[in-house]
Amino acid sequence: MCVDQPVIATPAGPPVFAGRGPVVMTLTLGLGLFLGWGNVSQAKPLDLQAVSANASWLAHVDVDAIRASTVVQRAYDRCLAECPNAREHLSEVRGMLGFDLTEDIQDITFCGNEIKKGSGVAILRAQVDQPYLLDKVRGAHGYKSSPHGSYTLHSWTHNRGKHHEHQVTGCFHTPTELVFGRTEAEVITALDVLDGKSPSLAGSDSSLAAKVPAGTTIVVRVQGLADADLPTKSPLLKQSEALSLVMGEHDGESFATVRLQTRSDEVAEEVSQVLAGFSAMAHLRGQDHPEALKAIEAIHVRTEGQVVTAQFRESADDVWDYGQKIVQRLVAARHGRCLLK
């Protein structure tokens, strides 16, 4: 069934998630992800069937799991109590987007077959006001639509006349699943994966398809780093094959794991030594902050062959305490003003 709807648009015209690439979407949603926890619906963990088997990178934000986090729930209550304008900010964003950041988003997946600026697609699962979005996107600069099988692709020009001018294309895969990227080809490729016409990561032995722990809120994985055309000339990245970040909260425990696969045992050992040096330096600088020292001591680094893993595990209660003290220092530095003002 064709779902003739657009991607997200602002009242002024161009879609608000166009930006300089799909990653900009994460920044736009940041306030809602941090503050919004509302009623928790069924969580949406990383769906490997939505990611191409040829993917070089992926990132997934499980908004349902974020809302279920006790740390986020406490932060929400604290923020509303101390920053009365928080609700106003969220209301303004809702007016721009046509949906509620605190309740309507389930998850967001970013992925791409190439590691380069501006590549990849974003897949957003959310309850949205489709007629509202359709009306707004048709007013975007350079808007045009084109068919692809049973779907309609919507394209427009973002930042027209500016340095970062580029095309954005989007499509509704279902009434609650939006796909968008910079090119029609990328969006079409994503639709074919979602429809099962092209192979996905499901059942793959790719490092991107590794198991995701229960309670995971954010996953970021990249492979092929050493051979990628990266904007930075970091020697470490040139000696690295894959990188993974997984973080979340489960059964009252907060966790974060960073896993780096290097090209040799020697590089892995050097990375481990560098991390040990950073830890020692942090201990020296954190003598006046016991909570910081406790957090540092909760980080454990191990090396196994070419792989270096840094893991953090701590009770959610303790993480909340750390966070409160950090916020207190930030507020003090702003002479008592709310951080959202």
Short mmCIF file of N, CA, C and O in Angstrom, two decimals, residues 39-47 60-69 105-107 125 213-217 249:
data_model
loop_
_atom_site.label_atom_id
_atom_site.label_comp_id
_atom_site.label_asym_id
_atom_site.label_seq_id
_atom_site.Cartn_x
_atom_site.Cartn_y
_atom_site.Cartn_z
N ASN A 39 4.42 7.99 29.09
CA ASN A 39 4.00 6.60 29.20
C ASN A 39 4.89 5.74 28.33
O ASN A 39 5.02 5.97 27.15
N VAL A 40 5.51 4.72 28.91
CA VAL A 40 6.44 3.87 28.18
C VAL A 40 5.66 2.81 27.42
O VAL A 40 4.93 2.03 27.99
N SER A 41 5.82 2.78 26.10
CA SER A 41 5.19 1.76 25.28
C SER A 41 6.19 0.62 25.09
O SER A 41 7.26 0.63 25.68
N GLN A 42 5.86 -0.34 24.27
CA GLN A 42 6.75 -1.49 24.07
C GLN A 42 8.07 -1.02 23.47
O GLN A 42 8.11 -0.32 22.47
N ALA A 43 9.17 -1.38 24.11
CA ALA A 43 10.48 -0.93 23.66
C ALA A 43 10.81 -1.46 22.28
O ALA A 43 10.34 -2.51 21.87
N LYS A 44 11.63 -0.68 21.55
CA LYS A 44 12.03 -1.05 20.20
C LYS A 44 13.54 -1.17 20.15
O LYS A 44 14.24 -0.21 19.86
N PRO A 45 14.09 -2.34 20.47
CA PRO A 45 15.54 -2.50 20.39
C PRO A 45 15.99 -2.45 18.93
O PRO A 45 15.16 -2.44 18.01
N LEU A 46 17.31 -2.43 18.74
CA LEU A 46 17.86 -2.36 17.40
C LEU A 46 17.29 -3.47 16.51
O LEU A 46 17.38 -4.65 16.84
N ASP A 47 16.70 -3.07 15.39
CA ASP A 47 16.10 -4.01 14.44
C ASP A 47 17.09 -4.22 13.30
O ASP A 47 17.20 -3.39 12.40
N HIS A 60 21.81 3.61 16.85
CA HIS A 60 20.41 3.39 17.20
C HIS A 60 20.11 4.03 18.55
O HIS A 60 20.88 3.88 19.51
N VAL A 61 19.00 4.76 18.61
CA VAL A 61 18.54 5.39 19.84
C VAL A 61 17.18 4.80 20.17
O VAL A 61 16.21 5.01 19.45
N ASP A 62 17.12 4.03 21.26
CA ASP A 62 15.86 3.42 21.70
C ASP A 62 15.20 4.39 22.67
O ASP A 62 15.51 4.41 23.86
N VAL A 63 14.29 5.20 22.16
CA VAL A 63 13.68 6.24 22.97
C VAL A 63 12.78 5.64 24.04
O VAL A 63 12.67 6.16 25.15
N ASP A 64 12.13 4.53 23.73
CA ASP A 64 11.30 3.86 24.74
C ASP A 64 12.16 3.44 25.93
O ASP A 64 11.76 3.59 27.09
N ALA A 65 13.35 2.89 25.66
CA ALA A 65 14.24 2.47 26.75
C ALA A 65 14.76 3.67 27.53
O ALA A 65 14.94 3.60 28.75
N ILE A 66 14.98 4.78 26.85
CA ILE A 66 15.42 6.00 27.54
C ILE A 66 14.33 6.46 28.50
O ILE A 66 14.60 6.84 29.65
N ARG A 67 13.08 6.43 28.04
CA ARG A 67 11.98 6.85 28.91
C ARG A 67 11.86 5.93 30.12
O ARG A 67 11.41 6.35 31.19
N ALA A 68 12.24 4.66 29.97
CA ALA A 68 12.13 3.70 31.07
C ALA A 68 13.27 3.83 32.08
O ALA A 68 13.21 3.26 33.16
N SER A 69 14.30 4.57 31.74
CA SER A 69 15.46 4.73 32.61
C SER A 69 15.10 5.50 33.88
O SER A 69 14.50 6.59 33.82
N ILE A 105 7.72 9.41 19.93
CA ILE A 105 8.85 8.75 19.27
C ILE A 105 9.15 7.41 19.94
O ILE A 105 9.19 7.32 21.16
N GLN A 106 9.34 6.37 19.14
CA GLN A 106 9.72 5.06 19.66
C GLN A 106 11.22 4.82 19.54
O GLN A 106 11.87 4.46 20.51
N ASP A 107 11.76 4.99 18.34
CA ASP A 107 13.20 4.80 18.17
C ASP A 107 13.67 5.44 16.89
O ASP A 107 12.87 5.83 16.03
N ARG A 125 10.76 5.93 13.85
CA ARG A 125 9.49 5.30 14.16
C ARG A 125 8.77 6.16 15.18
O ARG A 125 9.26 6.35 16.30
N PRO A 213 22.68 -5.84 24.58
CA PRO A 213 22.21 -6.19 25.92
C PRO A 213 20.83 -5.61 26.23
O PRO A 213 20.45 -4.56 25.68
N ALA A 214 20.09 -6.27 27.11
CA ALA A 214 18.79 -5.75 27.55
C ALA A 214 18.98 -4.39 28.20
O ALA A 214 19.94 -4.16 28.93
N GLY A 215 18.07 -3.48 27.93
CA GLY A 215 18.12 -2.16 28.52
C GLY A 215 18.96 -1.16 27.77
O GLY A 215 19.09 0.00 28.19
N THR A 216 19.51 -1.56 26.62
CA THR A 216 20.36 -0.66 25.84
C THR A 216 19.56 0.53 25.32
O THR A 216 18.49 0.37 24.74
N THR A 217 20.08 1.71 25.52
CA THR A 217 19.43 2.92 25.03
C THR A 217 20.10 3.46 23.77
O THR A 217 19.42 3.98 22.88
N GLU A 249 20.57 1.05 30.68
CA GLU A 249 20.27 0.77 32.08
C GLU A 249 19.38 -0.46 32.15
O GLU A 249 18.43 -0.61 31.37
#
